[in-house]
XYZ file of C-alpha atoms in Angstrom:
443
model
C 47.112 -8.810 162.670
C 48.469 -7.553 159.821
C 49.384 -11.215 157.606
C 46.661 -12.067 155.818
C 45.924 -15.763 156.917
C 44.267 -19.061 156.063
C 43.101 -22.513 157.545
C 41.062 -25.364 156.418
C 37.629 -24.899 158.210
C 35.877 -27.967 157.388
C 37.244 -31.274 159.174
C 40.627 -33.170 157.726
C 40.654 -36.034 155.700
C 38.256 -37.213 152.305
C 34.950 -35.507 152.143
C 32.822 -34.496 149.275
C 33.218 -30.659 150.157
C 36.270 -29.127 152.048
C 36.519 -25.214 152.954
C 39.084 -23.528 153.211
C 38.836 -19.499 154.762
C 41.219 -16.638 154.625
C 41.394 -13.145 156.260
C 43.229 -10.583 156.339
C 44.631 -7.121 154.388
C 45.945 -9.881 151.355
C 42.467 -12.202 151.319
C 41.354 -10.241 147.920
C 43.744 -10.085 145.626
C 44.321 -13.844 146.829
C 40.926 -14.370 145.557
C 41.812 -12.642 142.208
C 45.123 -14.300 141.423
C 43.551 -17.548 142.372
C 40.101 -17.769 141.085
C 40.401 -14.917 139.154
C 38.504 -11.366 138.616
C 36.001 -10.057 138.529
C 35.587 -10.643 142.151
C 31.767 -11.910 143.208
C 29.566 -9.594 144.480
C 29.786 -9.837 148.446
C 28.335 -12.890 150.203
C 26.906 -14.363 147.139
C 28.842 -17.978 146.070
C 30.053 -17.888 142.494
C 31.650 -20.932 140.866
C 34.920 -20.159 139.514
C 37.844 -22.003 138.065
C 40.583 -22.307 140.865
C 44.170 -21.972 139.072
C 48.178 -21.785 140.303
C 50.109 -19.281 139.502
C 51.501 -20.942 136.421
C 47.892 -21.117 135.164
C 47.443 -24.693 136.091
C 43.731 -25.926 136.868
C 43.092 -26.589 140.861
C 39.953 -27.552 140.686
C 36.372 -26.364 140.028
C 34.682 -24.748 143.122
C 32.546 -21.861 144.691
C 33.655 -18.734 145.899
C 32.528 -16.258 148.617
C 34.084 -12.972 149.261
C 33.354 -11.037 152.618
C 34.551 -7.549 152.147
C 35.338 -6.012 156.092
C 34.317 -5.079 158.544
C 31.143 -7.530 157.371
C 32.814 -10.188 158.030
C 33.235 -13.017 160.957
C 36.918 -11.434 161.486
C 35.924 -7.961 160.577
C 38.566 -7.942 158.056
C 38.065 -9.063 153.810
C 37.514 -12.762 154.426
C 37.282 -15.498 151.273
C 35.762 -18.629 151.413
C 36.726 -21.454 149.029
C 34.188 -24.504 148.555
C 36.218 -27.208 146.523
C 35.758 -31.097 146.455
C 37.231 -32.686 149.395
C 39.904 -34.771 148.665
C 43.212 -34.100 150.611
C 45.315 -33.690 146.975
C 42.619 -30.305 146.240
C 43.368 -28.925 149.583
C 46.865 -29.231 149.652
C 47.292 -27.795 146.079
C 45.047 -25.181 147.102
C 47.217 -24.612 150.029
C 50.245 -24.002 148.247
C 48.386 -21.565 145.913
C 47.703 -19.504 148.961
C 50.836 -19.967 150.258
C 52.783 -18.675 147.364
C 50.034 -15.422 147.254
C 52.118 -14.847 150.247
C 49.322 -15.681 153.216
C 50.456 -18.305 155.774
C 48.924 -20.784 158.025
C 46.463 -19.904 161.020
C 47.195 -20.487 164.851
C 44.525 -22.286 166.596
C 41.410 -19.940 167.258
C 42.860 -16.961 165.215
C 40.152 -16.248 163.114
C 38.428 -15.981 166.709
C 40.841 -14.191 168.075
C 40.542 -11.259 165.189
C 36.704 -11.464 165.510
C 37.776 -10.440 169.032
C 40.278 -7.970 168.335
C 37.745 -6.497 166.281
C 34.769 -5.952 168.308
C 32.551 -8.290 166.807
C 32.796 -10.950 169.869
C 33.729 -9.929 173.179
C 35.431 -13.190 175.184
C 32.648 -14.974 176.589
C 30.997 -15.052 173.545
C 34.200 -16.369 171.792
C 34.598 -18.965 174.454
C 30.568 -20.055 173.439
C 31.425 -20.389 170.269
C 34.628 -23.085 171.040
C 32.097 -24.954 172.859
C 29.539 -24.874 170.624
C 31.936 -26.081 167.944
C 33.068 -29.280 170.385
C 29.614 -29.985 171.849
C 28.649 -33.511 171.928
C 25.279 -33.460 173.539
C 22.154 -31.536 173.226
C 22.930 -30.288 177.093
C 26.055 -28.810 175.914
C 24.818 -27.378 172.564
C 22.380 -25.357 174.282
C 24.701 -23.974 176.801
C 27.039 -23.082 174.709
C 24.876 -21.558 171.986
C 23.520 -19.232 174.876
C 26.690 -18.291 175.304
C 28.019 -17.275 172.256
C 24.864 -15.240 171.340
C 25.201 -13.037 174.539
C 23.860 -14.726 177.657
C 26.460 -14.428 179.424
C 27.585 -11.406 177.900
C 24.224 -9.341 179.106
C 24.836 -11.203 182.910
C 28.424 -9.796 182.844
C 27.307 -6.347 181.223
C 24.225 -6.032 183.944
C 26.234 -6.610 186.822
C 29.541 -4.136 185.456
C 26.703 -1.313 185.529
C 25.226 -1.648 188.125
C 28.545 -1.733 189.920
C 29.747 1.498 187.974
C 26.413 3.235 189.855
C 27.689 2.376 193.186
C 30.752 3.509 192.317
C 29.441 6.794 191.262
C 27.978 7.188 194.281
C 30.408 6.463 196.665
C 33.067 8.605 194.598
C 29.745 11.308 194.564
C 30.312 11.349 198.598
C 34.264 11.367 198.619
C 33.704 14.779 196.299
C 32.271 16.034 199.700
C 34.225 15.074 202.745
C 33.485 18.040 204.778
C 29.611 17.437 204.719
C 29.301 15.893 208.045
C 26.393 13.559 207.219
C 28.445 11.731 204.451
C 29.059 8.165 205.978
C 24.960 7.938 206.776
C 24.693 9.068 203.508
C 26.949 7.195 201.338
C 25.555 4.004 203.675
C 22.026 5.209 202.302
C 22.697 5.539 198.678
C 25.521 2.565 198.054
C 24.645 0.231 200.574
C 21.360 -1.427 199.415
C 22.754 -1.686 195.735
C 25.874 -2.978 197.140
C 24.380 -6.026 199.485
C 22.349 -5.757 196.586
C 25.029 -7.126 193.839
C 26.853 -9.331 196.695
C 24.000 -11.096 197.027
C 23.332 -12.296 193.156
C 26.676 -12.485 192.847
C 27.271 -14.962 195.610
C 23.624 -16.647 194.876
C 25.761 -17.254 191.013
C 28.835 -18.903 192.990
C 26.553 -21.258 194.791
C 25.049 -23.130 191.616
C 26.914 -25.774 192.218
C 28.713 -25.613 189.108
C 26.128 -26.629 187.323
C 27.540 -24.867 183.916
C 31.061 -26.480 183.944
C 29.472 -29.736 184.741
C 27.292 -29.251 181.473
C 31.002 -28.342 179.500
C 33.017 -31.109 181.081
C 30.972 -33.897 182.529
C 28.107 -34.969 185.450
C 30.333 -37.614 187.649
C 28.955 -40.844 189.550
C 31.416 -43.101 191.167
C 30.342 -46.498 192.246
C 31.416 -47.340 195.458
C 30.715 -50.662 197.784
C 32.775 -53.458 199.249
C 34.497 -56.033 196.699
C 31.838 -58.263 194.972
C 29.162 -55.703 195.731
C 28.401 -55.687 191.867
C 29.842 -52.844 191.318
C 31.641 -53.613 188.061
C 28.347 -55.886 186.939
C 26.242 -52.287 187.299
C 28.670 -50.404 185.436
C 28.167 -52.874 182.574
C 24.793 -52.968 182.704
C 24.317 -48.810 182.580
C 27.128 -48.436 180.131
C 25.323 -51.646 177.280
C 29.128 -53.325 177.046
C 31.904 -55.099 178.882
C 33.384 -52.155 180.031
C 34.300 -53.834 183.167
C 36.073 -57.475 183.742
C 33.596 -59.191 186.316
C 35.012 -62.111 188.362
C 34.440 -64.147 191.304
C 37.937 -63.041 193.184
C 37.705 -60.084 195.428
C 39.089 -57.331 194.569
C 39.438 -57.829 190.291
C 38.984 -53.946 190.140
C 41.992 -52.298 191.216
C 42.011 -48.904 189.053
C 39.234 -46.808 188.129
C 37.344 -47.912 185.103
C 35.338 -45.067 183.749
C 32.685 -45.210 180.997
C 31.207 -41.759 179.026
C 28.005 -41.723 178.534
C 24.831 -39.157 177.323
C 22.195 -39.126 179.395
C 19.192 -36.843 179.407
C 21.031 -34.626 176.958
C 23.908 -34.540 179.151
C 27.296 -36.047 179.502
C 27.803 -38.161 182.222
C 30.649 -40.172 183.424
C 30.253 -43.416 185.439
C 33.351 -44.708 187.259
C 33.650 -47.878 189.193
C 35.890 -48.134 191.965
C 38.260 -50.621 194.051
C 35.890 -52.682 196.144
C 36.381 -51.137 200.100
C 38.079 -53.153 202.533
C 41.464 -53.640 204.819
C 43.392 -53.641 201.656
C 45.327 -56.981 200.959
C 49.080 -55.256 199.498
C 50.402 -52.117 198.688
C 48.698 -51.901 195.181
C 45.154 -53.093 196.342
C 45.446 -50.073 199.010
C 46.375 -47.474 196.338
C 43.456 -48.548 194.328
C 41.133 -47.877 198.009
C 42.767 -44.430 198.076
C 41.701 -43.797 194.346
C 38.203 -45.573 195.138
C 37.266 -42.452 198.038
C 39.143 -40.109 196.167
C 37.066 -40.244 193.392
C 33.774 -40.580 195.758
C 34.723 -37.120 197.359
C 34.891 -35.552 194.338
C 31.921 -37.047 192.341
C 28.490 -35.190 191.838
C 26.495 -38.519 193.034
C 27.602 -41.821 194.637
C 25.852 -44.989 193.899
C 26.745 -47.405 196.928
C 26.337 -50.819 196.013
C 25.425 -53.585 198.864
C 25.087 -57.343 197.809
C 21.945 -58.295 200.140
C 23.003 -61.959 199.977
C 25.687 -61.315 202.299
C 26.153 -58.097 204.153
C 24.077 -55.059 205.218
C 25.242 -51.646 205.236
C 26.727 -50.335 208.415
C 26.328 -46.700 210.138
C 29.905 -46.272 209.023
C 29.584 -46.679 204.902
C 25.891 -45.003 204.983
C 28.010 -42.141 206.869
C 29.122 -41.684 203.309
C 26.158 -40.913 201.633
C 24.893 -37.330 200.978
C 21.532 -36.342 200.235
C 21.355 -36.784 196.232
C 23.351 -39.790 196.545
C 21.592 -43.493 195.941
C 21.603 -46.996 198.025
C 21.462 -49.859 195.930
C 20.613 -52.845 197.313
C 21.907 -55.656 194.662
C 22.004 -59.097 194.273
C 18.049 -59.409 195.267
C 18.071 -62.472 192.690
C 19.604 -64.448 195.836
C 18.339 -62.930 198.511
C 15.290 -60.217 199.513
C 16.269 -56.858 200.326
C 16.141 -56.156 203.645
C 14.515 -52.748 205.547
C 17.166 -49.873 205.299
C 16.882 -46.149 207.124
C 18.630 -44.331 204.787
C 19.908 -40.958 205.385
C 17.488 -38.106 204.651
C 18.065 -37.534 200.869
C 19.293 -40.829 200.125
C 17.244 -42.824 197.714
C 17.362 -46.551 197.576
C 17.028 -49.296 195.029
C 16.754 -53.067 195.037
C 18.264 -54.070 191.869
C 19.460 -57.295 190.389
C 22.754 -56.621 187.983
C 22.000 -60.438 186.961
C 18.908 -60.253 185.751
C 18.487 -56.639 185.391
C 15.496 -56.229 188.276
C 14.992 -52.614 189.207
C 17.862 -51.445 186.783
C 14.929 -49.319 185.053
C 13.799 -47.610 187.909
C 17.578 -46.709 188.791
C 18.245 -45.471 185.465
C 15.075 -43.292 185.427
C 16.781 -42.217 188.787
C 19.568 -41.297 187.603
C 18.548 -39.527 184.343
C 16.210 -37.351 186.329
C 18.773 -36.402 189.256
C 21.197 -35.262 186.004
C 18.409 -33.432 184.078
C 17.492 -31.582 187.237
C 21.289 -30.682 188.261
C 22.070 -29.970 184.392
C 19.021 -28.328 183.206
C 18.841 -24.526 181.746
C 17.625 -22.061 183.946
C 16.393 -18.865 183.786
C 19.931 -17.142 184.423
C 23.060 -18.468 182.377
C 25.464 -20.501 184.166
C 29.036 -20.082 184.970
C 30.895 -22.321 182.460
C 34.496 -21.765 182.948
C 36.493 -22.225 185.682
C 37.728 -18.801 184.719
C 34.429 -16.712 185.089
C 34.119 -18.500 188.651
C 37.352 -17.576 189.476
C 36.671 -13.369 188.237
C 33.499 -13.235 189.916
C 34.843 -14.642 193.070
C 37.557 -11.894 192.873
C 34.361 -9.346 192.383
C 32.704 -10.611 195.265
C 35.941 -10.786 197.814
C 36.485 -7.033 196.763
C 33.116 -5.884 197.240
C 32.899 -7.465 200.465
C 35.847 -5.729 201.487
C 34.226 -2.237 199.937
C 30.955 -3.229 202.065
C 32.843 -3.248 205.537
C 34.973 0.111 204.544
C 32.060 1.936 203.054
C 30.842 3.915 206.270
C 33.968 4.468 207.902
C 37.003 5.102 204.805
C 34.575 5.397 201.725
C 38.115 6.412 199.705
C 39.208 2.905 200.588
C 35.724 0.962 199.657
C 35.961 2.755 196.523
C 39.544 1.300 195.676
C 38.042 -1.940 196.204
C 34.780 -1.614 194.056
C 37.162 -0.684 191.308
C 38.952 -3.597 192.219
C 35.476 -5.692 191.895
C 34.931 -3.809 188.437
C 38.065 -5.069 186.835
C 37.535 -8.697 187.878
C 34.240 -7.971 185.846
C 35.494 -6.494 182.810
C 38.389 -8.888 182.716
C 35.337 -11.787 182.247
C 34.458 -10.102 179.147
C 37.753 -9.291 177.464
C 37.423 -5.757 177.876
C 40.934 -4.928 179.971
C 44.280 -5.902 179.052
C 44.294 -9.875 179.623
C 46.861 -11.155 177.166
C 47.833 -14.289 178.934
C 44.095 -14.966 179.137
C 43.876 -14.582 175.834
C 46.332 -17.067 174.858
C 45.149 -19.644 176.711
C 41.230 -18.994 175.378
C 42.084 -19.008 171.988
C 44.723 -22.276 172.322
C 42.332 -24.259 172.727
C 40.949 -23.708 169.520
C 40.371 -25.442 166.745
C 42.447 -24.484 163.521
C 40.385 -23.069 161.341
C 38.173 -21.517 163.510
C-alpha cells in the first residue's frame, strides 16, 4: 500500500486512445516530472506534453489528476490519455518506471478502493463482473451489484441479526429472573425464524445469480441418430457438430455458447444412449448422463420414424425439461403422456419444422429462470457458501435459545461473522486474494 503503482487500463494492443492510471503516495510528482507542472486542477483533463527524464518528447496527450481520498483508490490517482500505439505505452511505461512506481497486480487498484472504504467486497466483486460481462443479463446483474444491491441485502440481514443478538445477550444479563427462557423465546424467537426463513427462501433460488455470471446449461440427450447433433446445429446457425449416418459419430461432448434472451446459455450435445459398443463409446455414455444430471434443462430428442420413448428414458425428464419429437419430415408424431411439467415438440432438424416454436421455448424458460427480481441474487459461489454457514448457525442458536441462551448466542455470533465475512468487513485475507486474482490488470 505504500508503492505508488501503475497499469494500462484500456485494452492491449493498437488503438487510437490507450490509458494508462497510477495511484499511490508517488502518483503526483510522477505527473510533474512527466507531464510537467503546474499540475491541472482536479478532475479536469488538460493536454500536456508527455516527456522522459532526459527531456525527450513521449507524446502529446491529456492529463487527469485525482487528488485522495476523491479518488477510485482513495489515494492521488493520475490518468494519462495518449494515442494508442504499443511504442507510446511502453515509452510511457518506462517513464513511470524510472519515477520509481512499478507495475500493478491484477485487481489492485480494486483492492485499494477496498482497503480504503470506498467499496466493500461485494461491490468490488460487481464491478469484475461488470467489467467481463458479455450479455445484457449479466450487465445488469452485475451493475446491481457493484452499486450496492447486494451490499444493502447483506447490511439488512447483519442488523437485524445484531438485534437478536442484543436480545438474547439482554436475557443472559439476567439469569436469575426465572421467566427468562419464555422470555428470551418471546423477544428473539419470531425475529430469529424470522431471518432463517429469508435466509433459507435466498438459498433456494436455484442459483439463479451464478447461472446469470457463468452460464444457463441444456444438454441434449436421446439415443444415437436421434438428431441430436442436427438440433445443436440448427440452434447454434453453424456446423458445430459433425452429422453422419453411423451410430454413435458423437462420442465427446460438443458444446456451443450462445446469448439468448439476454442471457448466456450453453447447449451441449451428448453421446447418443445405448449398450455402449467399446470402452470409449461407454465413457462418452457416462459423460452423456453426467452432463444431463447436472444441466438446468434437458432437451430429449426421439426420431419418430423409428422408436418411441419408453417409461424408462421419460423417467429422465423433470418438470422444466422438453420432449422433442424429431424427424416428423418422415414420419407423424405420435400421442405422448409426458410427465407433468414436461413440454413437447414435434420438430423437423431437416427442414427446420417446429424449430421456432422450440426456440421461443427455450428463450422463455431462460428469461424466466434468469430474469431480475425484486431481491438481488446470490452470484458467487462464495456468498452461497457464507450464508449457508449463517443459516446452519442460526439453526443451531434456534434449538439452544430456550434451554442454554449463552450457547445460542455463541452461535448467532457465529451466524454474524459468516455475514460480515460476505462483505469484507472481518479479517478474510485468503478471500481476498482469490477476489482480487481474478482481476483484470489495470483495474
Amino acid at each position: 500500500m505504500t508503492d505508488t503503482i501503475f497499469a494500462l487500463a484500456s485494452a492491449p494492443g493498437r488503438a487510437g486512445v490507450a490509458v494508462m492510471r497510477a495511484s499511490g503516495p508517488g502518483a503526483g510528482a510522477a505527473l510533474d516530472a512527466v507531464a510537467g507542472p503546474p499540475r491541472p486542477e482536479p478532475r479536469r483533463a488538460a493536454l500536456r506534453e508527455l516527456k522522459r527524464a532526459d527531456g525527450t518528447k513521449i507524446d502529446l496527450g491529456l492529463v487527469l489528476w485525482f487528488p485522495g481520498p476523491a479518488s477510485f483508490t482513495g489515494e492521488d490517482c493520475v490518468e494519462f490519455h495518449v494515442h494508442g500505439g504499443p511504442a507510446v505505452v511502453e515509452a510511457l511505461a518506462a517513464a513511470l518506471t524510472a519515477q520509481d512506481l512499478r507495475p500493478a497486480e491484477p485487481g489492485e487498484f480494486t483492492r485499494r478502493a477496498f482497503e480504503h472504504g470506498k467499496l466493500d467486497l461485494t461491490e468490488a466483486e460487481g464491478l469484475a463482473d461488470l467489467v467481463d460481462a458479455e450479455t445484457e443479463g449479466q450487465r445488469a446483474q452485475a451493475l446491481a451489484q457493484m452499486t450496492g444491491a447486494l451490499k444493502a441485502l447483506y447490511e439488512g440481514w447483519r442488523e437485524r441479526l445484531i438485534e437478536i443478538l442484543a436480545a438474547i445477550e439482554g436475557e443472559i444479563d439476567f439469569p436469575d429472573e426465572e421467566d427468562v427462557p419464555k422470555q428470551l423465546a418471546r423477544t428473539a424467537g419470531p425475529p430469529l425464524d424470522a431471518l432463517i426463513g429469508e435466509l433459507e427462501a435466498h438459498l433456494a433460488d436455484d442459483r439463479r445469480g451464478e447461472r446469470v455470471r457463468d452460464g444457463f446449461a441444456i444438454a441434449l440427450i436421446g439415443a444415437p441418430n436421434a438428431g441430436k447433433s442436427s438440433l445443436l446445429n440448427v440452434l447454434a446457425k453453424r456446423e458445430a457438430a459433425i452429422v453422419t449416418e453411423i451410430p454413435g459419430t458423437t462420442r465427446d461432448i460438443v458444446e456451443v455458447r450462445q446469448v439468448r434472451a439476454g442471457f448466456p446459455v450453453m447447449l451441449a450435445d451428448t453421446a447418443g444412449l445405448r449398450e455402449a459398443a467399446d470402452v470409449v463409446e461407454a465413457e462418452g455414455v457416462r459423460r452423456a448422463l453426467a452432463r444431463a444430471e447436472e444441466a438446468d434443462v434437458r432437451l430429449a430428442l426421439v426420431d419418430v420414424s423409428r422408436e418411441t420413448p419408453d417409461a424408462d428414458y421419460l423417467a429422465r425428464l423433470r418438470p422444466g425439461d422438453s420432449l422433442i419429437l424429431n424427424k416428423t419430415d418422415l414420419a407423424d408424431a405420435p400421442q405422448i403422456a409426458a410427465p407433468d411439467g414436461v413440454s413437447v415438440f414435434p420438430i423437423s432438424a431437416a427442414t427446420g419444422s417446429g424449430i421456432a416454436a422450440l426456440e421461443a421455448w427455450i428463450d422463455a424458460t431462460v428469461r424466466d429462470r434468469l430474469s431480475m427480481r425484486e431481491s438481488p441474487a446470490l452470484s458467487r459461489a462464495r456468498h452461497r457458501q457464507g450464508v449457508e454457514r449463517a443459516v446452519a448457525a442460526l439453526g443451531r442458536a434456534r434449538d439452544q435459545l430456550t434451554e442454554h441462551p449463552e450457547l445460542a448466542g455463541a452461535e448467532a455470533h457465529a451466524a454474524l461473522r459468516a455475514l460480515e465475512g460476505l462483505t469484507g468487513r472481518i479479517d478474510v485475507e485468503d478471500v481476498l486474494d482469490r477476489v482480487f486474482a481474478q482481476f483484470c490488470i489495470g483495474k
